[in-house]
Amino acid sequence: MLSSAHLLRRSTIHSAENSGLYSGMTAGEFQSALNPAAAESAHIVHLWWIFFWVTLVIFALVAVCLFIAILRNIRRGPDDAQLEIFAEPTQATETRGRNVVSVLVIITVLILFALLIADFVTGNAIYATPDPNALAIKITGHQWWWEVEYKDPQPSEIMTTANEIHVPIGKTVKLELQSADVIHSFWVPNIHGKKDLVPGHPATTWFTANRAGEFRGQCAEYCGEEHALMRLVFVAEPEEQFSSWLATQKKSPREPSTDPQRRGRDVFVSAQCVMCHTIQGTKARATLGPDLTHIASRKMIGAGELPNTRGYLAGWILNASALKPGVHMPPTQLSSDDLNALLDYLESLK
Ligand code: CUA
């Protein structure tokens, strides 16, 4: 039976996909390996089409041969077919049969070999030589969200965010992947293939986005109850736009400018929020949950599940597990005034 929470979840997921996010694309485009937005995914989709057409042609040929064989036996009638099966094969039919099978085996091996070469060529093109000037981003998989850290040689310049990745077009990006708990798999189909995040085994992957767009990523390895809702927003944008985004994200958020916002900040640092979250410039420095320094700048909340609106944010704070059963964030008891003040404050964190 579907609970009301599940029904709400379904309708909200639906609304997220139709709310104008992802640059007006349909779900078949913003999360699709067949709609490449990077050099790597373009190679992969090329290989995909080669496999598709080769196997389709073989399937069609096999179907046609089968059809002809059936048709021939129907024309001959059941008795003739029976006779042919039980008759001793002549030297001529045996030689002919052997030749046909030999030729088909050779063709099969050649086709498999050609596909293998295509696979190697694609693999080679994707795993190109590392670029020392690449933009390095560290991704840590958690149940069920993504921690995102923009690396920098200067520790003060390191920026941490969650569930939303921005990259500049035309620049090589190096992703360093690790997991904080179980095995996850990082997959933004429009950008690259999957890459597993295995605890204790950091992995690296490279890509270069080649056109602007907002795409959706999805954890691609079953990792527990909310695996299906472990998503992320991926934004590829021109260099200038990216630089200004990164510069804003690196700064501490603006000081609260109204009384409700100030009260909201007090609520945040005195309630249980500080046990798990960080907001730069405050005493909230915990790293168990997503960094909320610029929460208001993000498009979605709940790891790509819900649009970042006041209503969903309120629902999430009061009882996140009603929206995402299994989530580790506990419910929060707040008076309505405190809740509104907290929302005012969070919404100011651009
Ligand atoms: Cu993380 Cu599936």
Short mmCIF file of C-alpha atoms and ligand atoms in Angstrom, two decimals:
data_model
loop_
_atom_site.label_atom_id
_atom_site.label_comp_id
_atom_site.label_asym_id
_atom_site.label_seq_id
_atom_site.Cartn_x
_atom_site.Cartn_y
_atom_site.Cartn_z
CA MET A 1 0.00 0.00 0.00
CA LEU A 2 1.24 3.48 -0.78
CA SER A 3 1.59 5.82 2.16
CA SER A 4 0.81 9.51 1.81
CA ALA A 5 4.55 10.18 2.14
CA HIS A 6 5.19 8.00 -0.89
CA LEU A 7 2.45 9.69 -2.88
CA LEU A 8 3.84 13.11 -1.93
CA ARG A 9 7.30 11.92 -2.93
CA ARG A 10 6.09 10.75 -6.31
CA SER A 11 4.30 13.97 -7.08
CA THR A 12 7.23 16.10 -5.93
CA ILE A 13 9.71 14.11 -7.99
CA HIS A 14 7.43 14.61 -10.94
CA SER A 15 7.17 18.34 -10.26
CA ALA A 16 10.96 18.63 -10.00
CA GLU A 17 11.28 17.23 -13.50
CA ASN A 18 8.75 19.67 -14.88
CA SER A 19 9.67 22.74 -12.88
CA GLY A 20 11.94 24.30 -15.50
CA LEU A 21 15.12 22.88 -14.01
CA TYR A 22 17.57 21.23 -16.36
CA SER A 23 17.31 24.03 -18.95
CA GLY A 24 13.90 23.01 -20.21
CA MET A 25 15.06 19.57 -21.33
CA THR A 26 12.94 16.43 -20.98
CA ALA A 27 13.99 13.61 -18.67
CA GLY A 28 15.10 11.71 -21.77
CA GLU A 29 17.62 14.46 -22.45
CA PHE A 30 18.94 15.75 -19.10
CA GLN A 31 19.77 12.28 -17.84
CA SER A 32 20.68 10.45 -21.02
CA ALA A 33 23.85 8.76 -22.20
CA LEU A 34 22.59 9.34 -25.76
CA ASN A 35 22.66 13.14 -25.42
CA PRO A 36 26.38 13.76 -24.82
CA ALA A 37 27.71 17.03 -23.37
CA ALA A 38 31.35 16.00 -22.99
CA ALA A 39 34.10 14.54 -25.15
CA GLU A 40 34.03 11.32 -23.10
CA SER A 41 30.30 10.68 -23.36
CA ALA A 42 30.50 11.46 -27.09
CA HIS A 43 33.01 8.59 -27.48
CA ILE A 44 30.80 6.30 -25.42
CA VAL A 45 27.66 7.09 -27.40
CA HIS A 46 29.59 6.45 -30.64
CA LEU A 47 30.53 3.00 -29.37
CA TRP A 48 26.95 2.44 -28.21
CA TRP A 49 25.59 3.10 -31.72
CA ILE A 50 28.18 0.78 -33.32
CA PHE A 51 27.08 -2.03 -30.99
CA PHE A 52 23.42 -1.15 -31.55
CA TRP A 53 23.56 -1.31 -35.36
CA VAL A 54 25.83 -4.37 -35.58
CA THR A 55 23.69 -6.39 -33.16
CA LEU A 56 20.47 -5.13 -34.77
CA VAL A 57 21.61 -6.26 -38.24
CA ILE A 58 22.67 -9.69 -36.87
CA PHE A 59 19.37 -10.06 -35.04
CA ALA A 60 17.47 -9.19 -38.23
CA LEU A 61 19.50 -11.68 -40.31
CA VAL A 62 18.95 -14.48 -37.78
CA ALA A 63 15.23 -13.69 -37.70
CA VAL A 64 15.03 -13.75 -41.52
CA CYS A 65 16.91 -17.11 -41.75
CA LEU A 66 14.65 -18.61 -39.10
CA PHE A 67 11.59 -17.34 -40.93
CA ILE A 68 12.79 -18.81 -44.27
CA ALA A 69 13.49 -22.19 -42.64
CA ILE A 70 10.04 -22.29 -41.05
CA LEU A 71 8.40 -21.22 -44.31
CA ARG A 72 10.21 -23.92 -46.32
CA ASN A 73 9.10 -26.66 -43.96
CA ILE A 74 5.51 -25.42 -43.93
CA ARG A 75 5.45 -25.53 -47.77
CA ARG A 76 6.85 -29.06 -47.85
CA GLY A 77 4.28 -30.31 -45.37
CA PRO A 78 4.93 -32.13 -42.06
CA ASP A 79 5.62 -35.57 -43.56
CA ASP A 80 8.41 -34.39 -45.87
CA ALA A 81 10.07 -32.45 -43.06
CA GLN A 82 9.90 -35.53 -40.84
CA LEU A 83 11.51 -37.61 -43.61
CA GLU A 84 14.36 -35.12 -44.06
CA ILE A 85 15.19 -35.14 -40.36
CA PHE A 86 15.39 -38.93 -40.12
CA ALA A 87 17.04 -39.51 -43.53
CA GLU A 88 20.75 -40.36 -43.64
CA PRO A 89 22.63 -37.21 -44.73
CA THR A 90 24.37 -37.52 -48.06
CA GLN A 91 28.01 -36.60 -48.57
CA ALA A 92 26.95 -33.44 -50.42
CA THR A 93 24.57 -32.13 -47.71
CA GLU A 94 27.12 -32.86 -45.00
CA THR A 95 29.87 -30.92 -46.82
CA ARG A 96 27.51 -28.06 -47.51
CA GLY A 97 26.42 -27.93 -43.84
CA ARG A 98 30.01 -27.98 -42.62
CA ASN A 99 30.99 -25.16 -44.99
CA VAL A 100 28.08 -22.98 -43.96
CA VAL A 101 28.83 -23.44 -40.24
CA SER A 102 32.56 -22.77 -40.77
CA VAL A 103 31.91 -19.54 -42.69
CA LEU A 104 29.44 -18.34 -40.05
CA VAL A 105 31.87 -19.11 -37.20
CA ILE A 106 34.61 -17.14 -38.99
CA ILE A 107 32.23 -14.19 -39.56
CA THR A 108 31.13 -14.28 -35.89
CA VAL A 109 34.71 -14.26 -34.63
CA LEU A 110 35.61 -11.41 -36.98
CA ILE A 111 32.60 -9.34 -35.83
CA LEU A 112 33.40 -9.95 -32.14
CA PHE A 113 37.00 -9.01 -32.81
CA ALA A 114 35.96 -5.79 -34.57
CA LEU A 115 33.70 -4.89 -31.62
CA LEU A 116 36.56 -5.62 -29.23
CA ILE A 117 38.83 -3.25 -31.17
CA ALA A 118 36.12 -0.54 -31.17
CA ASP A 119 35.83 -1.03 -27.40
CA PHE A 120 39.62 -0.68 -26.93
CA VAL A 121 39.75 2.44 -29.12
CA THR A 122 36.94 4.03 -27.07
CA GLY A 123 38.57 3.06 -23.77
CA ASN A 124 41.82 4.58 -24.95
CA ALA A 125 40.15 7.82 -26.02
CA ILE A 126 38.33 8.15 -22.70
CA TYR A 127 41.25 7.46 -20.40
CA ALA A 128 43.49 10.09 -21.95
CA THR A 129 46.72 11.32 -20.36
CA PRO A 130 46.14 13.23 -17.12
CA ASP A 131 46.16 17.02 -17.47
CA PRO A 132 48.20 18.78 -14.74
CA ASN A 133 46.11 21.95 -15.17
CA ALA A 134 42.83 20.12 -14.64
CA LEU A 135 40.23 21.43 -12.20
CA ALA A 136 40.33 18.97 -9.29
CA ILE A 137 37.10 18.11 -7.50
CA LYS A 138 36.86 15.58 -4.70
CA ILE A 139 33.56 13.71 -4.47
CA THR A 140 32.68 11.73 -1.36
CA GLY A 141 29.67 9.42 -1.46
CA HIS A 142 27.52 9.24 1.67
CA GLN A 143 24.24 7.46 2.35
CA TRP A 144 22.49 9.21 0.50
CA TRP A 145 24.11 12.39 -0.70
CA TRP A 146 27.25 13.70 -2.40
CA GLU A 147 29.90 15.77 -0.69
CA VAL A 148 31.69 17.98 -3.22
CA GLU A 149 35.03 19.63 -2.52
CA TYR A 150 36.73 22.01 -4.96
CA LYS A 151 40.40 21.48 -4.25
CA ASP A 152 43.04 24.20 -4.08
CA PRO A 153 46.73 24.20 -3.10
CA GLN A 154 45.85 26.92 -0.57
CA PRO A 155 43.75 25.41 2.22
CA SER A 156 41.80 28.65 2.70
CA GLU A 157 40.66 28.45 -0.94
CA ILE A 158 39.15 24.97 -0.65
CA MET A 159 35.39 25.08 -1.11
CA THR A 160 32.93 22.46 0.08
CA THR A 161 29.37 22.07 -1.13
CA ALA A 162 26.90 19.23 -1.67
CA ASN A 163 24.80 17.57 -4.35
CA GLU A 164 25.54 20.20 -7.00
CA ILE A 165 28.60 20.35 -9.23
CA HIS A 166 29.49 23.22 -11.52
CA VAL A 167 32.22 22.88 -14.15
CA PRO A 168 33.54 25.23 -16.84
CA ILE A 169 33.11 24.24 -20.49
CA GLY A 170 36.29 23.27 -22.32
CA LYS A 171 38.42 22.69 -19.22
CA THR A 172 39.55 19.25 -18.16
CA VAL A 173 38.09 18.19 -14.84
CA LYS A 174 39.69 15.60 -12.59
CA LEU A 175 37.28 13.88 -10.23
CA GLU A 176 38.72 12.18 -7.17
CA LEU A 177 36.13 9.75 -5.89
CA GLN A 178 35.85 8.15 -2.47
CA SER A 179 33.17 6.79 -0.18
CA ALA A 180 32.46 7.45 3.50
CA ASP A 181 30.39 4.31 4.04
CA VAL A 182 29.32 1.78 1.39
CA ILE A 183 29.96 1.38 -2.33
CA HIS A 184 28.34 4.09 -4.46
CA SER A 185 28.77 4.82 -8.16
CA PHE A 186 29.09 8.28 -9.67
CA TRP A 187 27.19 8.61 -12.93
CA VAL A 188 26.23 11.68 -14.93
CA PRO A 189 25.21 9.91 -18.17
CA ASN A 190 25.44 13.02 -20.35
CA ILE A 191 29.07 13.52 -19.25
CA HIS A 192 30.84 10.19 -18.73
CA GLY A 193 30.44 6.52 -17.86
CA LYS A 194 29.99 5.22 -14.33
CA LYS A 195 32.79 5.18 -11.78
CA ASP A 196 32.50 3.30 -8.49
CA LEU A 197 33.26 4.87 -5.10
CA VAL A 198 34.67 2.02 -3.06
CA PRO A 199 35.49 2.60 0.64
CA GLY A 200 39.27 2.60 1.11
CA HIS A 201 39.99 2.65 -2.64
CA PRO A 202 40.05 6.23 -4.00
CA ALA A 203 39.45 6.38 -7.75
CA THR A 204 40.00 9.06 -10.37
CA THR A 205 38.18 9.96 -13.54
CA TRP A 206 38.61 12.72 -16.12
CA PHE A 207 36.26 14.56 -18.44
CA THR A 208 35.85 17.76 -20.42
CA ALA A 209 32.36 19.21 -20.80
CA ASN A 210 31.88 20.74 -24.23
CA ARG A 211 28.52 22.47 -24.07
CA ALA A 212 26.47 24.33 -21.49
CA GLY A 213 23.55 22.66 -19.76
CA GLU A 214 22.13 21.31 -16.54
CA PHE A 215 22.12 17.57 -16.21
CA ARG A 216 21.19 15.06 -13.56
CA GLY A 217 23.53 12.55 -12.01
CA GLN A 218 22.44 9.41 -10.23
CA CYS A 219 24.14 6.97 -7.91
CA ALA A 220 24.47 3.84 -10.03
CA GLU A 221 25.33 1.22 -7.41
CA TYR A 222 22.71 -0.02 -4.95
CA CYS A 223 23.70 1.52 -1.62
CA GLY A 224 20.66 1.13 0.62
CA GLU A 225 17.13 2.36 1.08
CA GLU A 226 17.42 5.72 -0.70
CA HIS A 227 19.83 4.69 -3.46
CA ALA A 228 17.30 5.72 -6.13
CA LEU A 229 17.12 9.24 -4.68
CA MET A 230 20.87 9.76 -4.38
CA ARG A 231 21.06 12.25 -7.20
CA LEU A 232 22.99 15.38 -8.01
CA VAL A 233 22.65 18.45 -10.18
CA PHE A 234 25.45 18.87 -12.71
CA VAL A 235 25.91 22.29 -14.32
CA ALA A 236 28.27 22.89 -17.25
CA GLU A 237 28.68 26.61 -17.91
CA PRO A 238 30.99 29.11 -19.63
CA GLU A 239 34.28 29.81 -17.83
CA GLU A 240 33.22 33.31 -16.68
CA GLN A 241 29.97 32.12 -15.14
CA PHE A 242 31.77 29.26 -13.45
CA SER A 243 34.47 31.52 -11.99
CA SER A 244 31.92 33.88 -10.50
CA TRP A 245 29.94 30.94 -9.06
CA LEU A 246 33.11 29.50 -7.50
CA ALA A 247 34.17 32.88 -6.09
CA THR A 248 30.75 33.35 -4.45
CA GLN A 249 30.76 29.84 -3.03
CA LYS A 250 34.20 30.39 -1.50
CA LYS A 251 33.07 33.45 0.44
CA SER A 252 31.29 33.26 3.76
CA PRO A 253 27.62 34.13 3.28
CA ARG A 254 26.39 37.66 3.89
CA GLU A 255 25.66 38.55 7.53
CA PRO A 256 21.93 38.29 8.34
CA SER A 257 20.43 41.71 7.61
CA THR A 258 16.98 41.47 9.22
CA ASP A 259 15.78 40.56 12.71
CA PRO A 260 14.09 37.33 11.60
CA GLN A 261 17.29 36.28 9.78
CA ARG A 262 19.37 36.98 12.88
CA ARG A 263 16.89 35.04 14.98
CA GLY A 264 17.05 32.23 12.42
CA ARG A 265 20.82 32.06 12.75
CA ASP A 266 20.45 31.80 16.54
CA VAL A 267 17.92 29.00 16.07
CA PHE A 268 20.33 27.21 13.74
CA VAL A 269 23.31 27.33 16.10
CA SER A 270 21.27 26.51 19.22
CA ALA A 271 19.19 23.67 17.75
CA GLN A 272 20.47 20.25 16.74
CA CYS A 273 21.43 21.54 13.25
CA VAL A 274 25.00 22.28 14.43
CA MET A 275 25.54 18.62 15.29
CA CYS A 276 25.74 17.70 11.60
CA HIS A 277 26.06 20.80 9.38
CA THR A 278 28.55 23.54 8.60
CA ILE A 279 27.79 27.15 7.76
CA GLN A 280 30.98 29.13 7.18
CA GLY A 281 31.25 32.22 9.38
CA THR A 282 29.23 30.61 12.21
CA LYS A 283 30.15 28.15 14.93
CA ALA A 284 28.39 25.38 12.97
CA ARG A 285 31.35 23.28 11.78
CA ALA A 286 30.11 19.69 11.74
CA THR A 287 30.63 17.54 8.67
CA LEU A 288 28.23 14.65 9.17
CA GLY A 289 25.66 16.17 6.81
CA PRO A 290 25.87 18.48 3.78
CA ASP A 291 27.62 21.85 4.10
CA LEU A 292 24.88 24.51 4.10
CA THR A 293 27.03 27.64 3.65
CA HIS A 294 25.29 28.56 0.39
CA ILE A 295 22.19 26.38 0.60
CA ALA A 296 20.00 29.10 -0.94
CA SER A 297 22.08 29.07 -4.13
CA ARG A 298 21.31 25.40 -4.80
CA LYS A 299 18.58 24.34 -7.15
CA MET A 300 17.49 21.23 -5.28
CA ILE A 301 17.47 19.85 -1.73
CA GLY A 302 17.56 16.28 -0.42
CA ALA A 303 20.27 15.20 -2.91
CA GLY A 304 18.49 16.24 -6.08
CA GLU A 305 15.08 15.12 -4.86
CA LEU A 306 13.07 18.29 -4.26
CA PRO A 307 13.10 21.82 -5.67
CA ASN A 308 14.72 24.22 -3.22
CA THR A 309 11.59 26.12 -2.19
CA ARG A 310 10.54 27.45 1.21
CA GLY A 311 7.77 24.85 1.53
CA TYR A 312 9.94 21.83 0.80
CA LEU A 313 12.73 23.21 2.98
CA ALA A 314 10.26 23.57 5.88
CA GLY A 315 9.00 20.02 5.37
CA TRP A 316 12.56 18.75 5.20
CA ILE A 317 13.61 20.48 8.44
CA LEU A 318 10.55 19.31 10.40
CA ASN A 319 10.57 15.71 9.22
CA ALA A 320 12.95 14.79 6.43
CA SER A 321 12.15 11.10 6.65
CA ALA A 322 8.56 11.78 5.56
CA LEU A 323 10.01 13.01 2.26
CA LYS A 324 12.89 10.55 2.04
CA PRO A 325 12.32 7.48 4.24
CA GLY A 326 15.56 6.18 5.73
CA VAL A 327 17.33 9.55 5.62
CA HIS A 328 19.71 10.01 8.57
CA MET A 329 18.47 13.53 9.40
CA PRO A 330 16.25 13.37 12.50
CA PRO A 331 13.00 15.36 12.84
CA THR A 332 13.31 18.83 14.40
CA GLN A 333 10.90 20.29 16.96
CA LEU A 334 10.48 24.03 16.33
CA SER A 335 7.82 26.62 17.08
CA SER A 336 6.33 28.12 13.94
CA ASP A 337 8.05 31.46 14.66
CA ASP A 338 11.41 29.75 15.05
CA LEU A 339 10.82 27.73 11.89
CA ASN A 340 9.95 30.84 9.88
CA ALA A 341 12.98 32.67 11.22
CA LEU A 342 15.19 29.68 10.39
CA LEU A 343 13.76 29.60 6.85
CA ASP A 344 14.38 33.33 6.47
CA TYR A 345 17.97 32.79 7.50
CA LEU A 346 18.56 29.73 5.26
CA GLU A 347 16.99 31.54 2.31
CA SER A 348 19.47 34.39 2.79
CA LEU A 349 22.44 32.04 2.35
CA LYS A 350 22.92 32.73 -1.36
CU1 CUA B 1 24.74 5.67 -3.40
CU2 CUA B 1 23.45 4.10 -4.64
#
